[in-house]
mmCIF file of C-alpha atoms and ligand atoms in Angstrom:
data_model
loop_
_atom_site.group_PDB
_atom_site.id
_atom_site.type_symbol
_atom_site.label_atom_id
_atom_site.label_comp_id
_atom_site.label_asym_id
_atom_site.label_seq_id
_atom_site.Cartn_x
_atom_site.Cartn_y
_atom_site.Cartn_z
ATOM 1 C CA UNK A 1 -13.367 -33.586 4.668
ATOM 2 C CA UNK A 2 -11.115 -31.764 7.773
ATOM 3 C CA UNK A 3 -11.453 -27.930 7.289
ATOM 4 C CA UNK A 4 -7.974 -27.046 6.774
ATOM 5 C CA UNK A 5 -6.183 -29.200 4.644
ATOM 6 C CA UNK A 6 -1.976 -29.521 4.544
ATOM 7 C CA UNK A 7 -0.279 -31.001 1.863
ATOM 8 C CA UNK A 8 3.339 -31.139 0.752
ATOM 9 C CA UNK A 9 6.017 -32.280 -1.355
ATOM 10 C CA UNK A 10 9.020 -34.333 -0.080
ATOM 11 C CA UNK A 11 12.315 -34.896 -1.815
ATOM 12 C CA UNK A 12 16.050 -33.372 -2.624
ATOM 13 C CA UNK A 13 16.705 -30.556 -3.973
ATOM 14 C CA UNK A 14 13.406 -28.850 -4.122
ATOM 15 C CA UNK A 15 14.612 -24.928 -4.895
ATOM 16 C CA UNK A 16 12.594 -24.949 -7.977
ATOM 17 C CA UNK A 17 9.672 -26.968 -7.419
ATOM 18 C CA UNK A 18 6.166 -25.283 -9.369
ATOM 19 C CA UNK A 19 4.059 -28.085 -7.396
ATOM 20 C CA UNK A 20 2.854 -25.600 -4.170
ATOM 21 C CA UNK A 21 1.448 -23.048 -7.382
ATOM 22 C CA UNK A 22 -0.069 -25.929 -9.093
ATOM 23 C CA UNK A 23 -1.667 -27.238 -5.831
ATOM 24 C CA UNK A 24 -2.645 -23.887 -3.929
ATOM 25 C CA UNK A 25 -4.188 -22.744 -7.483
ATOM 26 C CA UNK A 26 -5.748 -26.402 -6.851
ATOM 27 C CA UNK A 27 -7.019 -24.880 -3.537
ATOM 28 C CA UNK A 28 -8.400 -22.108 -5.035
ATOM 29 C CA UNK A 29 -10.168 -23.097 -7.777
ATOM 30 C CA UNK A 30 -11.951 -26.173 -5.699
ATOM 31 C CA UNK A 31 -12.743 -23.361 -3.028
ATOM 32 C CA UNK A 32 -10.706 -25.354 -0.543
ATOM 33 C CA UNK A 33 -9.085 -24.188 2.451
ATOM 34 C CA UNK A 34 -5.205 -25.575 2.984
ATOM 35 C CA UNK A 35 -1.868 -24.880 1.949
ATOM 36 C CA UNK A 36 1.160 -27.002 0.122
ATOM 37 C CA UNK A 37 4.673 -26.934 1.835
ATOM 38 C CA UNK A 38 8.017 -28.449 0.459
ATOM 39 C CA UNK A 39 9.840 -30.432 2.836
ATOM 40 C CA UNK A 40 13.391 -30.783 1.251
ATOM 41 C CA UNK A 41 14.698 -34.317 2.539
ATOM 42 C CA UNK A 42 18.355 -35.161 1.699
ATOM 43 C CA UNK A 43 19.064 -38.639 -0.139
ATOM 44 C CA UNK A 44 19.683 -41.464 2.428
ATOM 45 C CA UNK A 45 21.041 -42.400 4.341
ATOM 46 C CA UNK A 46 21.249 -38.282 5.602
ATOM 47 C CA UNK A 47 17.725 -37.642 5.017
ATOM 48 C CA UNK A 48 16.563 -40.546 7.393
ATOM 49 C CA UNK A 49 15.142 -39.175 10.293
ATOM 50 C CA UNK A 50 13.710 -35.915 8.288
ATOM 51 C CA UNK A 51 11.866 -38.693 6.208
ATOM 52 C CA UNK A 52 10.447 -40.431 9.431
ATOM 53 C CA UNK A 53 9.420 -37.170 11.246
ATOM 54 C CA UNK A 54 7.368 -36.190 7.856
ATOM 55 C CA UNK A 55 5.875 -39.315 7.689
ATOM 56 C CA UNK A 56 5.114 -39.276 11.291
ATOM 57 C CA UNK A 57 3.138 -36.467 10.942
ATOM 58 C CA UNK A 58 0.990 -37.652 8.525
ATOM 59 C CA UNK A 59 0.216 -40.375 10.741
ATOM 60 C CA UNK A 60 -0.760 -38.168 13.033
ATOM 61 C CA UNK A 61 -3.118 -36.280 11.394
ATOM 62 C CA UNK A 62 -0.825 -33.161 10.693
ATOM 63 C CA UNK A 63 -0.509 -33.800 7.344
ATOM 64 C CA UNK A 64 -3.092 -34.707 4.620
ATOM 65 C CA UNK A 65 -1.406 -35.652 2.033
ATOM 66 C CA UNK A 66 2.114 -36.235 0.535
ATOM 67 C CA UNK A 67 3.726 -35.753 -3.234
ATOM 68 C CA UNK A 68 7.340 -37.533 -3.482
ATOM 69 C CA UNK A 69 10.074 -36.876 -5.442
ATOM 70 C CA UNK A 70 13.753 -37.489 -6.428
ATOM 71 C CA UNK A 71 15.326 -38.714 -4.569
ATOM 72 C CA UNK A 72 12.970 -40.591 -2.152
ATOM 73 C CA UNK A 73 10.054 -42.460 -4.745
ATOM 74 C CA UNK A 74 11.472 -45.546 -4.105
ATOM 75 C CA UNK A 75 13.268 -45.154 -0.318
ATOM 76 C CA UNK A 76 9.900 -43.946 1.045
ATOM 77 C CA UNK A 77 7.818 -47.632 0.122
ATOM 78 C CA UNK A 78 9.490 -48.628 3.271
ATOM 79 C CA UNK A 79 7.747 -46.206 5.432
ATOM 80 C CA UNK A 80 4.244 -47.017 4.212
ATOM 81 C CA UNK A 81 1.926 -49.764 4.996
ATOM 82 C CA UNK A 82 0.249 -50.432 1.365
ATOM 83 C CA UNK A 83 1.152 -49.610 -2.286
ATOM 84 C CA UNK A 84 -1.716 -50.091 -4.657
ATOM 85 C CA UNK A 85 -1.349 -52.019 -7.733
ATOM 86 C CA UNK A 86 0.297 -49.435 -10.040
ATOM 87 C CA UNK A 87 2.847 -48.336 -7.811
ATOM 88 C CA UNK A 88 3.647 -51.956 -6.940
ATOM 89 C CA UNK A 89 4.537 -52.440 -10.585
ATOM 90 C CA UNK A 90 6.352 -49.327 -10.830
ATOM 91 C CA UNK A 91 8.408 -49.742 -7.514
ATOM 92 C CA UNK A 92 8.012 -45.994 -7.317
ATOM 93 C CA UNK A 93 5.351 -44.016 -5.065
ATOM 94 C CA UNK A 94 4.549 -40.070 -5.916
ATOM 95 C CA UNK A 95 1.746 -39.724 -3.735
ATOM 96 C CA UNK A 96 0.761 -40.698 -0.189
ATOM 97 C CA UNK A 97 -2.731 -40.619 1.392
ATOM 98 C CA UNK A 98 -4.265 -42.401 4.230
ATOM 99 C CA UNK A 99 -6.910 -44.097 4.358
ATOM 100 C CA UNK A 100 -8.358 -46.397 7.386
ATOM 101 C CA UNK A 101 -5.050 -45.101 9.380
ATOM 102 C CA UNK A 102 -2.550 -46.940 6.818
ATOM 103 C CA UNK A 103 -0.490 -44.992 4.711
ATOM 104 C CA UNK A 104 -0.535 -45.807 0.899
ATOM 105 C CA UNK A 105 1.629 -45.267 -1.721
ATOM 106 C CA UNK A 106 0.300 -45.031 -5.465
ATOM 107 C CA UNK A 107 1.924 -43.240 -8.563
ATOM 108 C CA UNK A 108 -0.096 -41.103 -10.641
ATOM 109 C CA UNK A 109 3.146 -40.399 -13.067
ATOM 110 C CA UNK A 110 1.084 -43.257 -14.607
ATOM 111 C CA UNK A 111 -1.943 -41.694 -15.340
ATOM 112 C CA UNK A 112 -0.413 -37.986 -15.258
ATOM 113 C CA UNK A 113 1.417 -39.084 -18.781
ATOM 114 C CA UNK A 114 -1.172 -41.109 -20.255
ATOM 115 C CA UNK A 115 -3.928 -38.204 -19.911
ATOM 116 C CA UNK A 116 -1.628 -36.033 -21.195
ATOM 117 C CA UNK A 117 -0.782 -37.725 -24.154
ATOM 118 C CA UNK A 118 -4.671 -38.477 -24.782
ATOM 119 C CA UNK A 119 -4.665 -34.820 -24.924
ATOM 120 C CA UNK A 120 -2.271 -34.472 -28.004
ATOM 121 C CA UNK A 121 -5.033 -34.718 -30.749
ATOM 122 C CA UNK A 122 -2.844 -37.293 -32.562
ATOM 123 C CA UNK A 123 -2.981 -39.929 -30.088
ATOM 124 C CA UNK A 124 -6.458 -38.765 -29.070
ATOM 125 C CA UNK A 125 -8.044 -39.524 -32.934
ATOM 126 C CA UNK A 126 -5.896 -43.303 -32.168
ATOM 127 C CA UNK A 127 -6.870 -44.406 -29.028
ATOM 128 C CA UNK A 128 -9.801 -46.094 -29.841
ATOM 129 C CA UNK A 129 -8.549 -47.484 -33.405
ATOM 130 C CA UNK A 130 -5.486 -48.684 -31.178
ATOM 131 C CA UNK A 131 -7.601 -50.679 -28.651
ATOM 132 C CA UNK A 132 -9.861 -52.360 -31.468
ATOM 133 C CA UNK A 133 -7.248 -53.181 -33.927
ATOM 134 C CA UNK A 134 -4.217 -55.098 -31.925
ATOM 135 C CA UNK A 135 -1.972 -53.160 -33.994
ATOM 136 C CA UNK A 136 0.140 -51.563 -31.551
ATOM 137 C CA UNK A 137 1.949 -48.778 -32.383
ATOM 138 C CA UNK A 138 5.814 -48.201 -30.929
ATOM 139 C CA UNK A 139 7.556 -46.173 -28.379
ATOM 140 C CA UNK A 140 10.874 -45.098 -28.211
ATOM 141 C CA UNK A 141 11.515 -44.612 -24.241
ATOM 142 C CA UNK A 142 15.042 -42.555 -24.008
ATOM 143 C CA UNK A 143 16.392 -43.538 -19.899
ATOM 144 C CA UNK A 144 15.717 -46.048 -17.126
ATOM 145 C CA UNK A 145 15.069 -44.805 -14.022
ATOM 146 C CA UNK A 146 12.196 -44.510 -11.893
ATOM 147 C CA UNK A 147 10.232 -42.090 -14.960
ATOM 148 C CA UNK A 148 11.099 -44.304 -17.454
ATOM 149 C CA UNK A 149 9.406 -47.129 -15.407
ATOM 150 C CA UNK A 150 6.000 -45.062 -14.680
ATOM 151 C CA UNK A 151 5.853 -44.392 -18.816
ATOM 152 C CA UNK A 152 6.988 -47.680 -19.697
ATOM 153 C CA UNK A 153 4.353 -49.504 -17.254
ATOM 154 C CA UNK A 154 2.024 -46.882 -18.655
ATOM 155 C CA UNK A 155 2.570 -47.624 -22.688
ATOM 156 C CA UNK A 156 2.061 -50.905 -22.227
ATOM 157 C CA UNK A 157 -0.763 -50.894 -20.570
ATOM 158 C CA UNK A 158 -2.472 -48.597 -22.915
ATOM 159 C CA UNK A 159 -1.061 -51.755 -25.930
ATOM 160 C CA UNK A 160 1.877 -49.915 -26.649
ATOM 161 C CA UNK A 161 4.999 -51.542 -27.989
ATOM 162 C CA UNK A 162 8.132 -50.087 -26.547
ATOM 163 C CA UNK A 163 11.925 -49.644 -26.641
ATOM 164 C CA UNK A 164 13.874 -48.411 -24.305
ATOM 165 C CA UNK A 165 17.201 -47.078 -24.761
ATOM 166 C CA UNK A 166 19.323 -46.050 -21.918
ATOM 167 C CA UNK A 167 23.059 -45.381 -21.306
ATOM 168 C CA UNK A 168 23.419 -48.399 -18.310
ATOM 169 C CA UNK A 169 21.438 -50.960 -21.030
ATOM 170 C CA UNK A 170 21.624 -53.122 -17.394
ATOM 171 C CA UNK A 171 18.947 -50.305 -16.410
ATOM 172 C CA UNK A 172 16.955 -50.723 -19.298
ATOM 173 C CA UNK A 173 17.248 -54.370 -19.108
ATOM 174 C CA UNK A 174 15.522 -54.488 -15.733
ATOM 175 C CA UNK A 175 12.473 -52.876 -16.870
ATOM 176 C CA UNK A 176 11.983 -55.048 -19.552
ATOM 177 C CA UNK A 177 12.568 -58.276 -17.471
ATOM 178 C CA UNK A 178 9.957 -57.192 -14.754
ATOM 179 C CA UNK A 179 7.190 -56.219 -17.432
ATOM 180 C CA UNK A 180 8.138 -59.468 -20.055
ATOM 181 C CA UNK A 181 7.973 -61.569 -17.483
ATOM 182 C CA UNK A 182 4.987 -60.795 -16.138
ATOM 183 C CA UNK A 183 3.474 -59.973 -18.725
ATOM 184 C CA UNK A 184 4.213 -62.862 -21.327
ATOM 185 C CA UNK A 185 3.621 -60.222 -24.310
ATOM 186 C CA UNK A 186 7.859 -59.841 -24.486
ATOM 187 C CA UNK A 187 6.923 -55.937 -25.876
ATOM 188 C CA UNK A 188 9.900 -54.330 -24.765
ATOM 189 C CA UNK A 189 13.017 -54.281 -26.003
ATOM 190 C CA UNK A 190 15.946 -52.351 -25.232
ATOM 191 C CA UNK A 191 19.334 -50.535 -27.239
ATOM 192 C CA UNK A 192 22.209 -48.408 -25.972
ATOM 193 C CA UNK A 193 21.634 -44.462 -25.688
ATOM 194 C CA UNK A 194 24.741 -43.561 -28.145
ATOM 195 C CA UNK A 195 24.485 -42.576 -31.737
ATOM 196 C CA UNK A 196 25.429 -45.577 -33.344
ATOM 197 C CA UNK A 197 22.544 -47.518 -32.113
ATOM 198 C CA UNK A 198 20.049 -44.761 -33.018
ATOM 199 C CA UNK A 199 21.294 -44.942 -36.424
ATOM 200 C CA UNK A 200 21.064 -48.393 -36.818
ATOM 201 C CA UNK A 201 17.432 -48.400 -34.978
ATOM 202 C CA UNK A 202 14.796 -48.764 -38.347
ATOM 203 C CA UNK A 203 11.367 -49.731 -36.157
ATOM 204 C CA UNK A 204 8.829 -47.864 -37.149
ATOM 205 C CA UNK A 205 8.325 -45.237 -34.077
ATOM 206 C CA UNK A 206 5.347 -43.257 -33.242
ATOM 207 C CA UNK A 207 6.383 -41.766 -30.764
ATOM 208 C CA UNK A 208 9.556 -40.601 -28.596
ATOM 209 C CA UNK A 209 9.883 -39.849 -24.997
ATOM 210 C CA UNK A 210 12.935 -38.070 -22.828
ATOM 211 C CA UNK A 211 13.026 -39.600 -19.562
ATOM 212 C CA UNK A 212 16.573 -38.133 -18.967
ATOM 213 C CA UNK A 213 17.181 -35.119 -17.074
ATOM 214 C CA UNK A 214 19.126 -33.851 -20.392
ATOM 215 C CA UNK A 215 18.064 -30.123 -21.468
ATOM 216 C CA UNK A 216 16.656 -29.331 -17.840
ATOM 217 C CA UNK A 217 17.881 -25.705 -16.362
ATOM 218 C CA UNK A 218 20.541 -24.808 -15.646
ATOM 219 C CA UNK A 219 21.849 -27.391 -18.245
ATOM 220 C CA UNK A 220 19.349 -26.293 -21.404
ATOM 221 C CA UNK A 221 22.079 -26.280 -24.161
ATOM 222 C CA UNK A 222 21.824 -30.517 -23.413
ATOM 223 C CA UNK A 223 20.072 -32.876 -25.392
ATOM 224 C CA UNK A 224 19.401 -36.719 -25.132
ATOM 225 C CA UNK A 225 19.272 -36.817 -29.422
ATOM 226 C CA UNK A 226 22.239 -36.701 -31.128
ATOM 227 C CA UNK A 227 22.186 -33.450 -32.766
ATOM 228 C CA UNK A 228 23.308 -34.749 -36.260
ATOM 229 C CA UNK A 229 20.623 -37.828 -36.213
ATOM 230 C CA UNK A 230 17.420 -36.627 -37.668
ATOM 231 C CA UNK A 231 14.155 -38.171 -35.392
ATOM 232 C CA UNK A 232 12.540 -40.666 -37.103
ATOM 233 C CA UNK A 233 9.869 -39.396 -39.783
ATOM 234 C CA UNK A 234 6.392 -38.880 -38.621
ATOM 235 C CA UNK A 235 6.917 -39.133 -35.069
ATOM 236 C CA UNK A 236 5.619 -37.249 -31.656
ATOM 237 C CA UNK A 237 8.610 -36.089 -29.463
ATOM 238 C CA UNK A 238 7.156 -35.914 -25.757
ATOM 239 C CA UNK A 239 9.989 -34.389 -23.433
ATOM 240 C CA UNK A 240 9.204 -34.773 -19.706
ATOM 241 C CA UNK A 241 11.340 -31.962 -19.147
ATOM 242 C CA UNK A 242 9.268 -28.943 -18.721
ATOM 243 C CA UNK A 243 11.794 -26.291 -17.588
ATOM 244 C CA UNK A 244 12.383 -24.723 -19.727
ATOM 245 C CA UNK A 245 8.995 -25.085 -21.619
ATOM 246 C CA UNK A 246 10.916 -25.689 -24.631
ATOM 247 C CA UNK A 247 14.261 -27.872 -24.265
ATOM 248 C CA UNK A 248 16.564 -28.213 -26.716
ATOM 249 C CA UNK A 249 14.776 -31.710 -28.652
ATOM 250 C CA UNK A 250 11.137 -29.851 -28.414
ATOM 251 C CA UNK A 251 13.325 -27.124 -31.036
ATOM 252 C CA UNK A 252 14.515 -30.296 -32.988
ATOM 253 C CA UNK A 253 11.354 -31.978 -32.887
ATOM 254 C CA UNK A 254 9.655 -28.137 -34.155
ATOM 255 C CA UNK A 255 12.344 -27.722 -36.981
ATOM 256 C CA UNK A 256 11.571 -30.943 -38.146
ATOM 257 C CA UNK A 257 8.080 -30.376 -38.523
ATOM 258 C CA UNK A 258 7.221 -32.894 -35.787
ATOM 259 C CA UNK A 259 4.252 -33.110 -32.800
ATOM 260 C CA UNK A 260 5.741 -32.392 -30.165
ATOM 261 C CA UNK A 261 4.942 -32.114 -26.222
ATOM 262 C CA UNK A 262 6.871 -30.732 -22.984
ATOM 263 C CA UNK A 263 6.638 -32.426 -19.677
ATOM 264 C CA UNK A 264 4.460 -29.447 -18.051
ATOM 265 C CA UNK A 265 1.030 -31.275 -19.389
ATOM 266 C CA UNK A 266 2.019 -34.450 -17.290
ATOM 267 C CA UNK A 267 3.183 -32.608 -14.414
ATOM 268 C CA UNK A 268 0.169 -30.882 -13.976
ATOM 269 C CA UNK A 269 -1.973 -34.128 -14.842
ATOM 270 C CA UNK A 270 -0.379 -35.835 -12.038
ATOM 271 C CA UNK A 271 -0.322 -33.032 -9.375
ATOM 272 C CA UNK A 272 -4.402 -33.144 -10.300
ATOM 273 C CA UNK A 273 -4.670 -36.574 -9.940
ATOM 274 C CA UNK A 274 -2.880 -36.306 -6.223
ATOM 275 C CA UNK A 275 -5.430 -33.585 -5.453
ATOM 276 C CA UNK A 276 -8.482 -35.576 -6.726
ATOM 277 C CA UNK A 277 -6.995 -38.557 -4.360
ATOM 278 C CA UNK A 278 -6.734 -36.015 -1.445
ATOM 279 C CA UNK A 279 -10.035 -34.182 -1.688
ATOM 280 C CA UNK A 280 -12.031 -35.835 -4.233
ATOM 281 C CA UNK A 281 -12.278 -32.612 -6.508
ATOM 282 C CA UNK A 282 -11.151 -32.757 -9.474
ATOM 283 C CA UNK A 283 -9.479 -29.046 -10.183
ATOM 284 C CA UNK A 284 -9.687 -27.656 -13.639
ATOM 285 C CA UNK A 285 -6.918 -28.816 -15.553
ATOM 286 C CA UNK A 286 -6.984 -25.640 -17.851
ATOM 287 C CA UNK A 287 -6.488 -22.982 -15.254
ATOM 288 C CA UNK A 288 -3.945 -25.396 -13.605
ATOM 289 C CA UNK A 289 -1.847 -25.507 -17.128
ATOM 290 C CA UNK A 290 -1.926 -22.016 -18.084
ATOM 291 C CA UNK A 291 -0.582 -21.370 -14.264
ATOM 292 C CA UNK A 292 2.290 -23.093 -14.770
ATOM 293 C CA UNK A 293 2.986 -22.079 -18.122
ATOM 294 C CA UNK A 294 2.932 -18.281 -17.327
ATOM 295 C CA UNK A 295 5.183 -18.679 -14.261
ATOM 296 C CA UNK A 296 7.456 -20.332 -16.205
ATOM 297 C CA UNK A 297 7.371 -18.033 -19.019
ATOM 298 C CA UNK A 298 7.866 -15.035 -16.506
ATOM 299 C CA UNK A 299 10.914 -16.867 -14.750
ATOM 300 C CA UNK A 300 12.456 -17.488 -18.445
ATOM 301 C CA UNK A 301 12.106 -13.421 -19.084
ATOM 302 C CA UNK A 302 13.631 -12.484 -15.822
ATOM 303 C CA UNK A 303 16.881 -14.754 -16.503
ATOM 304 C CA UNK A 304 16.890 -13.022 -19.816
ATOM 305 C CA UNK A 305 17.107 -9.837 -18.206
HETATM 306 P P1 LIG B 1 16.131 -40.812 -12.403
HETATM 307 O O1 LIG B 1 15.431 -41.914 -11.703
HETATM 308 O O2 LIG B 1 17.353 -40.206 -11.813
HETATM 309 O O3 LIG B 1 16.469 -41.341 -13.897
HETATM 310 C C1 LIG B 1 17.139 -40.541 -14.832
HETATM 311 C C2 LIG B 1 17.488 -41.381 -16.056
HETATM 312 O O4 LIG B 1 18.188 -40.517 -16.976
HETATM 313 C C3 LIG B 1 18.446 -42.551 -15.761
HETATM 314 O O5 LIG B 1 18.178 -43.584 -16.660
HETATM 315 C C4 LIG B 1 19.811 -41.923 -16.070
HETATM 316 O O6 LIG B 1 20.796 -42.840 -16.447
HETATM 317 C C5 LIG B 1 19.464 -41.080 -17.275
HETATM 318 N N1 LIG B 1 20.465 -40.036 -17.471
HETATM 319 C C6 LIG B 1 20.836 -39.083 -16.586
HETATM 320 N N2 LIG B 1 21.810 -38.315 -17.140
HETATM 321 C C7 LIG B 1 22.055 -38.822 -18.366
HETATM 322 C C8 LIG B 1 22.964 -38.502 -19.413
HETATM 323 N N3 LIG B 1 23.818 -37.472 -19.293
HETATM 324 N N4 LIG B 1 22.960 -39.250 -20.540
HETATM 325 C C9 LIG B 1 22.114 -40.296 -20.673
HETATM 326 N N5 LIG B 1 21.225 -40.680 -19.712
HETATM 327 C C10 LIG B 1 21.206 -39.941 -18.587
HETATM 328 O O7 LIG B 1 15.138 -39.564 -12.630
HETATM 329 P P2 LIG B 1 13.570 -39.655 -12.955
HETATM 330 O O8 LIG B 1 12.794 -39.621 -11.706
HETATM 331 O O9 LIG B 1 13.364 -40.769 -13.897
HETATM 332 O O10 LIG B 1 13.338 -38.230 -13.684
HETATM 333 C C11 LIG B 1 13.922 -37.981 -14.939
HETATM 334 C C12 LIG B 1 13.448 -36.646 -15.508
HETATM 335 O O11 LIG B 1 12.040 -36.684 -15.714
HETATM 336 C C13 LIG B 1 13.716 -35.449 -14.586
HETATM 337 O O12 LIG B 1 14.120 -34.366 -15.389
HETATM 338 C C14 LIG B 1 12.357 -35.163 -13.970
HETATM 339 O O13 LIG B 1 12.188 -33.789 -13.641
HETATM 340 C C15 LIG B 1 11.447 -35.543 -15.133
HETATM 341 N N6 LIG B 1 10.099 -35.902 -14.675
HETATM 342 C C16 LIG B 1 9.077 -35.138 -15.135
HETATM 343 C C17 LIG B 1 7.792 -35.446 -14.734
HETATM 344 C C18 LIG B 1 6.659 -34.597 -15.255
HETATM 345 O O14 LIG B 1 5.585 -34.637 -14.660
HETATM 346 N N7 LIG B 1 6.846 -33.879 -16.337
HETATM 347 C C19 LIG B 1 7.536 -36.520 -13.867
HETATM 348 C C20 LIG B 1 8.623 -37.293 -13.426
HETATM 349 C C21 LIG B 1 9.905 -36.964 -13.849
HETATM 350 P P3 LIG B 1 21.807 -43.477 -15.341
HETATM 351 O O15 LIG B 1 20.968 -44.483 -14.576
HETATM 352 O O16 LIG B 1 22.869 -44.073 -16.174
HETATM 353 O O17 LIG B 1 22.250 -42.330 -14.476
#
């Protein structure tokens, strides 16, 4: 491995971005020399030549690695010369290495959820049970776009059943075409994001997932769940949302007495899973999560102020 290493994170807007902590505590702990820059590239077609000249440099050696993120995971598979299996089924790349002078694109949104929800003791105690018996359990996937594919792709491959319920049903109708027709299992269905389809929606769910942006700062006071539309009984609420730590359905899911999970556990999963690809170290997930957690419990005091 080089000496020095230089990573960084590419996408639009990037102001509050916690990946450089996560990844220079990543530093740190591995006893690794290098630093993590953001390089804010506007959507296309603006951000066109900023996105070239970042990838150049990696090419060239000047960069070791790349996270991307809205609004470029899908715009930047052009610029590389491989994706790897996952984020060829995901159509969305998060992280870019190089390796034998190509540039490839995987996702490790994938694997950044699924660890996290093998964390949450309830799914933890199931996994095994749920691989044996064939008796999938169902997920309630709430948006379509390029998260919503990574946690879809993810579900299923783990023998989850899934819904997907989404605002443009056209998105959410996408999805499930690409994985039920390559798949042949026909898992995934999909319902409109509104209230009256929630009410009417009696499958038995395990588990629920925000994919929307809904109940991220500035905008807290938003959530994707109708407010007057209890959450199904007995099921986990995992909101990918993770500022603020606790969104406005993680308070629902709590004064309902449900499991419930913010996004930070995935986000730091997946910035992990980038490092291991980078380095080959594998930082400590603990430090990395209580990190985050404090500098986003410290940010929520000083707004309070
Ligand atoms: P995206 O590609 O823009 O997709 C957003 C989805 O949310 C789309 O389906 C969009 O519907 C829907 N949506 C947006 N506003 C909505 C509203 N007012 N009502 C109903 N649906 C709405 O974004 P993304 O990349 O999937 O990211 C989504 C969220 O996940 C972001 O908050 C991101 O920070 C978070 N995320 C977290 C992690 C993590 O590690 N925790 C990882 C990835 C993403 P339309 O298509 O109709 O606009």
């Amino acid at each position: 491995m080089k000496k020095y290493l230089n990573l960084g994170l590419i996408g639009y807007p990037l102001g509050h971005s916690i990946s450089p902590l996560i990844h220079n505590e990543s530093f740190k702990a591995a006893g690794i020399d290098g630093n993590y820059r953001l390089f804010p590239v506007l959507p296309m077609p603006n951000g066109e030549n900023e996105l070239l000249s970042v990838i150049e440099k990696m090419r060239r050696g000047e960069l070791d690695g790349l996270n991307v993120t809205i609004p470029h995971k899908t715009t930047v598979i052009d610029y590389l010369d491989r994706l790897d299996p996952v984020s060829r089924a995901v159509e969305a790349v998060n992280t870019i290495y190089l390796k034998d002078d190509l540039l490839i694109g995987t996702n490790t949104d994938v694997s950044g959820f699924i660890n996290d929800l093998a964390r949450q003791p309830r799914f933890a105690e199931n996994k095994s049970a749920l691989r044996n018996s064939g008796d999938s359990q169902h997920a309630l996937v709430l948006g379509a776009g390029g998260a919503a594919r990574a946690i879809v792709y993810g579900l299923l491959s783990k023998g989850w059943k899934v819904t997907i319920a989404a605002r443009r049903i056209e998105q959410a109708n996408k999805i499930a075409h690409s994985h039920n027709n390559s798949s042949k299992l026909n898992t995934i269905k999909t319902i409109s994001l509104n209230k009256l389809e929630l009410l009417g929606f009696k499958t038995r769910i395990s588990l629920v997932i925000n994919t929307t942006p809904l109940g991220m700062f500035p905008d807290t006071d938003k959530c994707p769940w109708p407010n007057v539309i209890p959450f199904p009984q007995d099921t986990f609420i995992y909101d990918l949302v993770y500022n603020p730590l606790e969104t406005k359905m993680i308070q629902k899911a709590r004064a309902e007495k449900l499991g419930n999970a913010s996004g930070i556990g995935m986000l730091v999963e997946q910035a992990a899973e980038s490092f291991f690809i980078w380095t080959g170290v594998q930082p400590p997930r603990q430090i990395l999560l209580d990190t985050a957690i404090n500098y986003l419990d410290n940010s929520k005091k000083e707004i309070q102020k």
